[in-house]
CSV table of C-alpha atoms and ligand atoms in Angstrom, one decimal:
chain,number,residue,atom,x,y,z
A,1,MET,CA,-54.0,-134.9,-192.2
A,2,ILE,CA,-56.7,-132.7,-193.7
A,3,ILE,CA,-59.4,-131.6,-191.3
A,4,SER,CA,-62.6,-130.7,-193.0
A,5,ALA,CA,-65.3,-132.1,-190.7
A,6,PRO,CA,-65.6,-132.0,-186.9
A,7,THR,CA,-65.3,-135.7,-186.7
A,8,ASP,CA,-61.9,-135.6,-188.5
A,9,TYR,CA,-60.3,-134.4,-185.2
A,10,ARG,CA,-60.9,-137.8,-183.6
A,11,GLN,CA,-58.5,-139.6,-186.0
A,12,ALA,CA,-56.0,-136.7,-185.8
A,13,ALA,CA,-56.0,-136.9,-182.0
A,14,LYS,CA,-55.5,-140.6,-182.1
A,15,ARG,CA,-52.3,-140.1,-184.0
A,16,ARG,CA,-51.0,-137.4,-181.8
A,17,LEU,CA,-51.8,-138.7,-178.3
A,18,PRO,CA,-50.2,-141.6,-176.4
A,19,PRO,CA,-52.8,-144.4,-176.4
A,20,PHE,CA,-53.5,-144.2,-172.7
A,21,LEU,CA,-54.8,-140.6,-173.1
A,22,PHE,CA,-56.6,-141.2,-176.4
A,23,HIS,CA,-58.5,-144.1,-174.9
A,24,TYR,CA,-59.2,-142.3,-171.7
A,25,ALA,CA,-61.2,-139.8,-173.6
A,26,ASP,CA,-62.5,-142.0,-176.3
A,27,GLY,CA,-63.7,-144.8,-174.2
A,28,GLY,CA,-66.8,-145.5,-172.1
A,29,SER,CA,-67.8,-147.9,-169.4
A,30,TYR,CA,-68.2,-151.7,-169.6
A,31,ALA,CA,-69.1,-152.8,-173.1
A,32,GLU,CA,-69.6,-149.2,-174.3
A,33,ARG,CA,-73.1,-149.8,-175.6
A,34,THR,CA,-74.5,-146.6,-174.1
A,35,LEU,CA,-71.5,-144.7,-175.6
A,36,ARG,CA,-72.2,-146.0,-179.1
A,37,ARG,CA,-76.0,-145.5,-178.7
A,38,ASN,CA,-75.4,-141.8,-177.7
A,39,VAL,CA,-73.9,-141.2,-181.0
A,40,GLU,CA,-76.1,-143.4,-183.2
A,41,ASP,CA,-79.5,-142.5,-181.6
A,42,LEU,CA,-78.7,-138.9,-182.0
A,43,ALA,CA,-77.6,-139.2,-185.6
A,44,ASP,CA,-80.8,-141.2,-186.2
A,45,ILE,CA,-83.0,-138.2,-185.3
A,46,GLY,CA,-84.4,-137.1,-188.7
A,47,LEU,CA,-84.6,-133.4,-189.6
A,48,ARG,CA,-87.6,-132.0,-191.4
A,49,GLN,CA,-86.6,-130.2,-194.6
A,50,ARG,CA,-88.5,-127.0,-195.4
A,51,VAL,CA,-87.8,-124.8,-198.4
A,52,LEU,CA,-88.5,-121.4,-200.0
A,53,LYS,CA,-89.0,-119.5,-196.8
A,54,ASP,CA,-86.5,-116.6,-197.2
A,55,MET,CA,-83.9,-117.7,-194.7
A,56,SER,CA,-81.6,-114.7,-195.4
A,57,SER,CA,-81.4,-113.6,-191.8
A,58,LEU,CA,-80.7,-116.2,-189.2
A,59,SER,CA,-79.6,-115.9,-185.6
A,60,LEU,CA,-78.0,-118.6,-183.5
A,61,GLU,CA,-77.8,-116.3,-180.4
A,62,THR,CA,-79.4,-117.4,-177.2
A,63,GLU,CA,-79.4,-116.4,-173.5
A,64,LEU,CA,-78.8,-118.5,-170.5
A,65,PHE,CA,-78.7,-117.4,-166.9
A,66,GLY,CA,-78.4,-113.8,-168.0
A,67,GLU,CA,-75.4,-114.6,-170.3
A,68,LYS,CA,-75.4,-114.1,-174.0
A,69,LEU,CA,-74.2,-117.1,-176.0
A,70,SER,CA,-73.3,-116.7,-179.7
A,71,MET,CA,-74.8,-120.2,-180.2
A,72,PRO,CA,-76.5,-122.7,-177.9
A,73,VAL,CA,-73.3,-124.6,-177.1
A,74,ALA,CA,-71.0,-124.8,-174.1
A,75,LEU,CA,-67.8,-126.8,-173.5
A,76,ALA,CA,-68.5,-129.7,-171.0
A,77,PRO,CA,-66.4,-130.3,-168.0
A,78,VAL,CA,-63.6,-132.8,-168.9
A,79,GLY,CA,-61.2,-134.0,-166.2
A,80,LEU,CA,-57.5,-133.9,-167.1
A,81,THR,CA,-58.1,-131.6,-170.1
A,82,GLY,CA,-54.6,-130.2,-169.4
A,83,MET,CA,-53.1,-133.5,-170.4
A,84,TYR,CA,-54.4,-133.2,-174.0
A,85,ALA,CA,-52.6,-129.9,-174.8
A,86,LYS,CA,-50.2,-127.7,-172.9
A,87,ARG,CA,-52.3,-126.0,-170.1
A,88,GLY,CA,-55.2,-127.4,-172.0
A,89,GLU,CA,-58.0,-125.9,-169.9
A,90,VAL,CA,-56.6,-122.4,-170.5
A,91,GLN,CA,-56.4,-123.0,-174.3
A,92,ALA,CA,-59.9,-124.4,-174.5
A,93,ALA,CA,-61.4,-121.6,-172.3
A,94,ARG,CA,-59.8,-119.0,-174.6
A,95,ALA,CA,-61.3,-120.6,-177.7
A,96,ALA,CA,-64.7,-120.8,-176.0
A,97,THR,CA,-64.5,-117.2,-174.8
A,98,LYS,CA,-63.5,-115.9,-178.3
A,99,LYS,CA,-66.5,-117.7,-179.7
A,100,GLY,CA,-68.8,-116.3,-177.1
A,101,ILE,CA,-69.8,-119.5,-175.4
A,102,PRO,CA,-69.2,-120.8,-171.8
A,103,PHE,CA,-66.3,-123.0,-170.8
A,104,THR,CA,-66.8,-125.4,-167.9
A,105,LEU,CA,-63.8,-126.2,-165.7
A,106,SER,CA,-63.9,-129.7,-164.2
A,107,THR,CA,-63.1,-130.2,-160.5
A,108,VAL,CA,-60.3,-132.5,-161.6
A,109,SER,CA,-58.7,-130.2,-164.0
A,110,VAL,CA,-54.9,-129.9,-164.4
A,111,CYS,CA,-55.0,-126.1,-164.3
A,112,PRO,CA,-56.5,-124.6,-161.1
A,113,ILE,CA,-59.5,-122.3,-161.2
A,114,ALA,CA,-57.5,-119.1,-160.8
A,115,GLU,CA,-55.2,-119.9,-163.7
A,116,VAL,CA,-58.1,-120.5,-166.1
A,117,ALA,CA,-60.4,-117.7,-164.9
A,118,GLY,CA,-57.5,-115.3,-165.0
A,119,ALA,CA,-56.7,-116.1,-168.6
A,120,VAL,CA,-60.2,-115.1,-170.0
A,121,GLU,CA,-62.5,-112.2,-169.9
A,122,ARG,CA,-65.8,-114.1,-169.7
A,123,PRO,CA,-66.6,-115.8,-166.4
A,124,ILE,CA,-66.0,-119.5,-166.6
A,125,TRP,CA,-68.4,-122.1,-165.3
A,126,PHE,CA,-67.2,-124.5,-162.6
A,127,GLN,CA,-68.2,-128.1,-162.2
A,128,LEU,CA,-68.2,-129.7,-158.8
A,129,TYR,CA,-68.4,-133.4,-157.8
A,130,VAL,CA,-70.0,-134.5,-154.6
A,131,LEU,CA,-67.1,-135.7,-152.6
A,132,LYS,CA,-66.7,-137.2,-149.1
A,133,ASP,CA,-64.3,-134.5,-148.2
A,134,ARG,CA,-66.7,-131.6,-147.7
A,135,GLY,CA,-63.8,-129.4,-146.6
A,136,PHE,CA,-62.5,-129.7,-150.2
A,137,MET,CA,-65.9,-128.8,-151.6
A,138,LYS,CA,-66.1,-125.7,-149.5
A,139,HIS,CA,-62.5,-124.8,-150.4
A,140,VAL,CA,-63.0,-125.0,-154.2
A,141,LEU,CA,-66.4,-123.2,-154.0
A,142,GLU,CA,-64.7,-120.3,-152.3
A,143,ARG,CA,-61.9,-120.3,-154.8
A,144,ALA,CA,-64.5,-120.4,-157.6
A,145,LYS,CA,-66.3,-117.4,-156.1
A,146,GLU,CA,-63.0,-115.5,-155.8
A,147,ALA,CA,-62.3,-116.2,-159.4
A,148,GLY,CA,-65.6,-114.7,-160.5
A,149,VAL,CA,-67.4,-117.9,-161.3
A,150,LYS,CA,-71.2,-117.5,-161.3
A,151,THR,CA,-72.5,-120.7,-162.8
A,152,LEU,CA,-72.0,-123.9,-160.9
A,153,VAL,CA,-72.5,-127.3,-162.5
A,154,PHE,CA,-73.0,-129.9,-159.9
A,155,THR,CA,-72.4,-133.5,-161.2
A,156,VAL,CA,-74.5,-136.1,-159.5
A,157,ASP,CA,-74.1,-139.2,-161.7
A,158,MET,CA,-70.9,-140.3,-160.2
A,159,PRO,CA,-71.7,-141.6,-156.7
A,160,VAL,CA,-69.4,-144.5,-157.7
A,161,PRO,CA,-67.1,-144.6,-160.7
A,162,GLY,CA,-68.2,-146.9,-163.5
A,163,ALA,CA,-65.7,-149.5,-164.7
A,164,ARG,CA,-63.7,-148.3,-167.7
A,165,TYR,CA,-62.0,-151.4,-169.0
A,166,ARG,CA,-60.2,-149.6,-171.8
A,167,ASP,CA,-58.2,-147.7,-169.2
A,168,ALA,CA,-56.7,-151.0,-167.9
A,169,HIS,CA,-56.0,-152.2,-171.4
A,170,SER,CA,-54.4,-148.9,-172.5
A,171,GLY,CA,-52.1,-148.4,-169.5
A,172,MET,CA,-54.1,-145.5,-168.0
A,173,SER,CA,-54.6,-147.7,-165.0
A,174,GLY,CA,-53.6,-151.2,-163.9
A,175,LYS,CA,-50.3,-153.1,-163.5
A,176,HIS,CA,-47.3,-151.6,-165.3
A,177,GLY,CA,-49.4,-148.5,-166.0
A,178,PRO,CA,-46.6,-146.0,-165.2
A,179,MET,CA,-44.0,-147.8,-167.3
A,180,ARG,CA,-46.4,-148.2,-170.2
A,181,ARG,CA,-47.3,-144.5,-170.1
A,182,VAL,CA,-43.6,-143.5,-170.2
A,183,LEU,CA,-43.0,-145.8,-173.2
A,184,GLN,CA,-46.1,-144.5,-175.0
A,185,ALA,CA,-45.1,-140.9,-174.4
A,186,ALA,CA,-41.6,-141.6,-175.8
A,187,MET,CA,-43.2,-142.8,-179.0
A,188,HIS,CA,-45.4,-139.7,-179.4
A,189,PRO,CA,-42.7,-136.9,-179.5
A,190,LEU,CA,-45.0,-134.0,-180.4
A,191,TRP,CA,-47.2,-134.7,-177.4
A,192,ALA,CA,-44.1,-135.4,-175.2
A,193,TRP,CA,-42.6,-132.1,-176.0
A,194,ASP,CA,-45.8,-130.0,-175.9
A,195,VAL,CA,-47.5,-131.5,-172.9
A,196,GLY,CA,-45.1,-134.0,-171.3
A,197,LEU,CA,-42.3,-131.4,-170.9
A,198,ASN,CA,-43.8,-128.0,-171.4
A,199,GLY,CA,-47.2,-128.5,-170.0
A,200,ARG,CA,-46.1,-129.1,-166.4
A,201,PRO,CA,-47.1,-129.3,-163.6
A,202,HIS,CA,-49.2,-132.3,-164.3
A,203,ASP,CA,-51.3,-132.5,-161.3
A,204,LEU,CA,-54.9,-131.9,-160.2
A,205,GLY,CA,-54.6,-128.1,-159.7
A,206,ASN,CA,-57.6,-127.6,-157.5
A,207,VAL,CA,-56.8,-130.6,-155.3
A,208,SER,CA,-53.1,-129.7,-154.9
A,209,ASP,CA,-54.2,-126.2,-154.0
A,210,TYR,CA,-56.3,-127.6,-151.2
A,211,ARG,CA,-53.9,-130.1,-149.9
A,212,GLY,CA,-50.9,-127.8,-150.1
A,213,GLN,CA,-48.9,-130.5,-151.9
A,214,PRO,CA,-48.9,-131.7,-155.5
A,215,THR,CA,-51.5,-134.3,-156.3
A,216,GLU,CA,-49.8,-136.2,-159.1
A,217,LEU,CA,-51.6,-138.0,-161.9
A,218,GLU,CA,-50.6,-141.2,-160.3
A,219,ASP,CA,-52.8,-140.3,-157.3
A,220,TYR,CA,-55.7,-139.4,-159.6
A,221,ILE,CA,-57.6,-142.7,-159.9
A,222,ALA,CA,-57.0,-143.5,-156.2
A,223,TRP,CA,-58.2,-140.1,-155.1
A,224,LEU,CA,-61.3,-140.3,-157.2
A,225,GLY,CA,-62.0,-143.8,-155.9
A,226,ASP,CA,-61.6,-142.8,-152.3
A,227,ASN,CA,-63.6,-139.7,-152.6
A,228,PHE,CA,-66.8,-140.4,-154.4
A,229,ASP,CA,-69.7,-140.6,-152.0
A,230,PRO,CA,-72.4,-143.2,-152.6
A,231,ALA,CA,-74.4,-141.8,-149.6
A,232,ILE,CA,-75.3,-138.6,-151.6
A,233,SER,CA,-78.9,-137.5,-151.7
A,234,TRP,CA,-80.8,-134.3,-152.5
A,235,LYS,CA,-80.5,-133.3,-148.8
A,236,ASP,CA,-76.7,-133.1,-149.2
A,237,LEU,CA,-77.1,-130.5,-151.9
A,238,GLU,CA,-79.0,-128.1,-149.7
A,239,TRP,CA,-76.0,-126.5,-148.0
A,240,ILE,CA,-74.5,-125.8,-151.5
A,241,ARG,CA,-77.7,-124.2,-152.6
A,242,GLU,CA,-77.4,-121.9,-149.5
A,243,PHE,CA,-73.7,-121.3,-150.0
A,244,TRP,CA,-73.9,-120.6,-153.7
A,245,ASP,CA,-75.7,-117.4,-154.9
A,246,GLY,CA,-75.4,-118.0,-158.6
A,247,PRO,CA,-77.2,-120.3,-161.0
A,248,MET,CA,-76.9,-124.0,-160.1
A,249,ILE,CA,-77.1,-126.7,-162.7
A,250,ILE,CA,-77.5,-130.4,-161.8
A,251,LYS,CA,-75.6,-132.6,-164.3
A,252,GLY,CA,-76.4,-136.2,-164.9
A,253,ILE,CA,-80.2,-136.3,-165.1
A,254,LEU,CA,-81.6,-139.1,-167.2
A,255,ASP,CA,-85.1,-139.6,-165.9
A,256,PRO,CA,-88.2,-137.3,-165.8
A,257,GLU,CA,-88.8,-138.1,-162.1
A,258,ASP,CA,-85.3,-136.9,-161.2
A,259,ALA,CA,-85.8,-133.8,-163.4
A,260,ARG,CA,-89.0,-133.0,-161.4
A,261,ASP,CA,-87.0,-133.5,-158.2
A,262,ALA,CA,-84.4,-131.0,-159.5
A,263,VAL,CA,-87.2,-128.5,-160.1
A,264,ARG,CA,-88.5,-129.1,-156.5
A,265,PHE,CA,-85.0,-128.7,-155.2
A,266,GLY,CA,-84.8,-125.3,-156.8
A,267,ALA,CA,-82.1,-126.0,-159.4
A,268,ASP,CA,-81.8,-123.4,-162.2
A,269,GLY,CA,-80.9,-126.0,-164.8
A,270,ILE,CA,-80.2,-129.6,-165.4
A,271,VAL,CA,-77.8,-131.4,-167.8
A,272,VAL,CA,-79.5,-134.4,-169.4
A,273,SER,CA,-76.5,-136.6,-169.5
A,274,ASN,CA,-75.2,-140.1,-169.0
A,275,HIS,CA,-71.7,-138.8,-168.6
A,276,GLY,CA,-70.9,-139.6,-172.2
A,277,GLY,CA,-71.5,-143.3,-171.6
A,278,ARG,CA,-68.8,-143.4,-169.0
A,279,GLN,CA,-70.9,-144.5,-166.0
A,280,LEU,CA,-73.7,-147.1,-166.2
A,281,ASP,CA,-73.6,-148.9,-169.5
A,282,GLY,CA,-77.1,-149.9,-170.5
A,283,VAL,CA,-78.8,-146.7,-169.6
A,284,PRO,CA,-80.6,-145.0,-172.5
A,285,SER,CA,-78.9,-142.5,-174.8
A,286,THR,CA,-79.7,-138.9,-174.1
A,287,ALA,CA,-81.4,-138.7,-177.5
A,288,ARG,CA,-83.9,-141.2,-176.1
A,289,ALA,CA,-84.1,-139.7,-172.6
A,290,LEU,CA,-84.4,-136.1,-173.5
A,291,PRO,CA,-87.9,-135.8,-175.1
A,292,ALA,CA,-89.7,-137.2,-172.0
A,293,ILE,CA,-87.6,-135.0,-169.7
A,294,ALA,CA,-88.4,-131.9,-171.8
A,295,ASP,CA,-92.2,-132.8,-171.6
A,296,ALA,CA,-91.9,-133.0,-167.8
A,297,VAL,CA,-89.9,-129.9,-166.9
A,298,LYS,CA,-89.5,-127.6,-170.0
A,299,GLY,CA,-90.0,-124.0,-168.8
A,300,ASP,CA,-89.5,-124.8,-165.1
A,301,LEU,CA,-85.7,-124.7,-165.5
A,302,LYS,CA,-83.1,-124.6,-168.2
A,303,ILE,CA,-82.4,-127.9,-169.9
A,304,LEU,CA,-78.9,-128.6,-171.1
A,305,ALA,CA,-78.0,-131.8,-172.8
A,306,ASP,CA,-74.9,-133.7,-173.7
A,307,SER,CA,-73.5,-137.2,-174.6
A,308,GLY,CA,-73.0,-138.0,-178.3
A,309,VAL,CA,-72.9,-134.5,-179.8
A,310,ARG,CA,-70.3,-134.7,-182.5
A,311,ASN,CA,-71.3,-131.9,-184.9
A,312,GLY,CA,-73.5,-128.9,-185.5
A,313,LEU,CA,-76.4,-131.0,-186.7
A,314,ASP,CA,-76.4,-132.9,-183.4
A,315,VAL,CA,-76.7,-129.6,-181.6
A,316,VAL,CA,-79.8,-128.7,-183.7
A,317,ARG,CA,-81.3,-132.1,-182.9
A,318,MET,CA,-80.8,-131.7,-179.2
A,319,ILE,CA,-82.4,-128.2,-179.3
A,320,ALA,CA,-85.3,-129.4,-181.4
A,321,MET,CA,-85.9,-132.2,-178.9
A,322,GLY,CA,-86.2,-129.7,-176.0
A,323,ALA,CA,-82.7,-128.7,-174.9
A,324,ASP,CA,-81.9,-125.0,-174.4
A,325,THR,CA,-78.2,-125.6,-174.9
A,326,ALA,CA,-75.9,-128.6,-175.8
A,327,LEU,CA,-72.6,-129.4,-174.1
A,328,ILE,CA,-69.8,-130.9,-176.1
A,329,GLY,CA,-67.2,-133.2,-174.5
A,330,ARG,CA,-65.0,-135.5,-176.5
A,331,ALA,CA,-65.5,-133.4,-179.7
A,332,PHE,CA,-63.6,-130.5,-178.3
A,333,ILE,CA,-61.0,-132.7,-176.6
A,334,TYR,CA,-60.0,-134.3,-179.9
A,335,ALA,CA,-59.7,-130.8,-181.5
A,336,LEU,CA,-57.7,-129.5,-178.5
A,337,ALA,CA,-55.3,-132.5,-178.6
A,338,THR,CA,-54.8,-132.0,-182.4
A,339,SER,CA,-54.0,-128.3,-182.4
A,340,GLY,CA,-54.7,-126.6,-179.1
A,341,GLU,CA,-56.7,-123.4,-179.0
A,342,SER,CA,-56.8,-123.0,-182.7
A,343,GLY,CA,-58.2,-126.5,-183.1
A,344,VAL,CA,-61.1,-125.8,-180.7
A,345,SER,CA,-61.7,-122.5,-182.4
A,346,HIS,CA,-61.9,-124.2,-185.8
A,347,LEU,CA,-64.1,-126.9,-184.4
A,348,LEU,CA,-66.6,-124.3,-183.1
A,349,GLU,CA,-66.6,-122.5,-186.5
A,350,LEU,CA,-67.5,-125.8,-188.1
A,351,PHE,CA,-70.2,-126.4,-185.6
A,352,GLU,CA,-71.6,-123.0,-186.3
A,353,LYS,CA,-71.5,-123.5,-190.1
A,354,GLU,CA,-73.3,-126.8,-189.8
A,355,MET,CA,-76.0,-125.3,-187.5
A,356,ARG,CA,-76.6,-122.5,-190.0
A,357,VAL,CA,-77.1,-124.9,-192.8
A,358,ALA,CA,-79.4,-127.1,-190.7
A,359,MET,CA,-81.5,-124.2,-189.6
A,360,THR,CA,-81.8,-122.8,-193.1
A,361,LEU,CA,-83.0,-126.1,-194.4
A,362,THR,CA,-85.4,-126.7,-191.5
A,363,GLY,CA,-86.9,-123.2,-191.8
A,364,ALA,CA,-85.7,-122.1,-188.3
A,365,ARG,CA,-84.7,-118.4,-188.2
A,366,SER,CA,-83.8,-118.5,-184.5
A,367,ILE,CA,-83.0,-121.0,-181.8
A,368,ALA,CA,-86.6,-120.6,-180.5
A,369,ASP,CA,-87.9,-121.8,-183.9
A,370,LEU,CA,-86.2,-125.2,-183.4
A,371,THR,CA,-88.9,-127.4,-181.9
A,372,GLN,CA,-90.3,-130.9,-182.4
A,373,ASP,CA,-91.8,-129.5,-185.6
A,374,SER,CA,-88.2,-129.3,-187.0
A,375,LEU,CA,-88.0,-133.1,-186.8
A,376,VAL,CA,-89.6,-135.9,-188.7
A,377,SER,CA,-91.3,-138.3,-186.3
A,378,GLU,CA,-90.7,-141.6,-188.0
A,379,ALA,CA,-87.2,-143.2,-188.2
A,380,TRP,CA,-85.5,-142.3,-191.4
B,401,FMN,C1,-62.2,-137.6,-170.7
B,401,FMN,C2,-63.5,-137.2,-170.1
B,401,FMN,C3,-63.4,-136.7,-168.8
B,401,FMN,C4,-64.6,-136.2,-168.2
B,401,FMN,N1,-64.6,-135.6,-167.0
B,401,FMN,C5,-65.7,-135.1,-166.4
B,401,FMN,C6,-65.6,-134.4,-165.2
B,401,FMN,O1,-64.5,-134.2,-164.6
B,401,FMN,N2,-66.8,-133.9,-164.7
B,401,FMN,C7,-68.0,-134.1,-165.3
B,401,FMN,O2,-69.0,-133.6,-164.8
B,401,FMN,N3,-68.1,-134.8,-166.5
B,401,FMN,C8,-66.9,-135.2,-167.0
B,401,FMN,N4,-67.0,-135.9,-168.3
B,401,FMN,C9,-68.3,-136.0,-168.9
B,401,FMN,C10,-68.6,-134.7,-169.8
B,401,FMN,O3,-68.8,-133.6,-169.1
B,401,FMN,C11,-69.8,-134.9,-170.8
B,401,FMN,O4,-70.9,-135.3,-170.0
B,401,FMN,C12,-69.5,-136.0,-171.8
B,401,FMN,O5,-68.2,-135.9,-172.3
B,401,FMN,C13,-70.5,-135.8,-172.9
B,401,FMN,O6,-70.4,-136.8,-173.9
B,401,FMN,P1,-69.6,-136.6,-175.3
B,401,FMN,O7,-68.2,-136.7,-174.9
B,401,FMN,O8,-70.1,-137.8,-176.0
B,401,FMN,O9,-70.0,-135.3,-175.8
B,401,FMN,C14,-65.9,-136.3,-168.9
B,401,FMN,C15,-65.9,-136.9,-170.2
B,401,FMN,C16,-64.7,-137.3,-170.8
B,401,FMN,C17,-64.8,-137.8,-172.2
């Protein structure tokens, strides 16, 4: 299949992946309304065309926590990335590093921290969940420090997991899941060879490292379910603030009051996010939530935003609405599943090209020039 647009990767990934994996990434929670709105509301943000402004020199570069980024984009933490391509976290981290942007490793990655950090020159970011087992949290934070991680992304919008009904339908979870997954893998030989056979071990690398025994995919959902902690509050984050010297970003903020609390807590950044519509269905899209949050805390900490970013124009929209950097989740997973590192590299090239066109035609020579003024206020 010919890939010419970033969104072409979704269809290509659908062909290549066993359905349980495609739907695990593609799906959201409950009726998936927030998932759809993330994409639609963002695409509905109108850009303000400006012309004849000599746009011959243009820079997408930006700086975040003392790091140079070639463009205001980072790869979001995505659990089980290593099931989408052989040692998928390593491949995606390589593509991000070559492009000059950060890669964020999920707590529940297939490849452990040391494997990914050891494969790239640029320090990776690490994402941590708040878990009941504080021993595990300390253990991974120590591993992250040893591996040279500086930036910690602390995800707080999962005190309980949201219901993802697609997973039960697709065989990712539920009765007969294991048998259905084996059958689906057998019918997708490219994936079965690349990842099923050659991408082993398929376990949660960081968890196995802590437990000293393999934590198979089979245990994944159960482990997550047992370990998420509904008792979490800002107080619980204090020891991490003390333990962690580097920048700390709180991921999963959707309300200006929580954003102000993050400032009071002393966070270096927030990710305005609804977890890609995978947690509470019915919460606003980030496109709707971001402007009020930016009004409340812009300048007090760095604002990152995700959920619904599918192309370079969406990044420009997020930045113009007040984000300093956008994270991309599913978009890079589809590219990784289709053609590994080269797929992610190609996707990032496409993002950059699209951003350049959007900046040229909105009269923004630098990322700082992208503001509310780059948008049209009325729906288009
Ligand atoms: C398959 C999948 C797994 C994810 N795993 C994690 C995770 O382990 N930790 C986390 O903080 N967010 C996780 N997320 C959420 C992403 O970091 C990000 O917020 C989301 O994908 C953004 O929405 P988008 O996919 O529409 O770009 C996951 C998302 C997907 C699609």
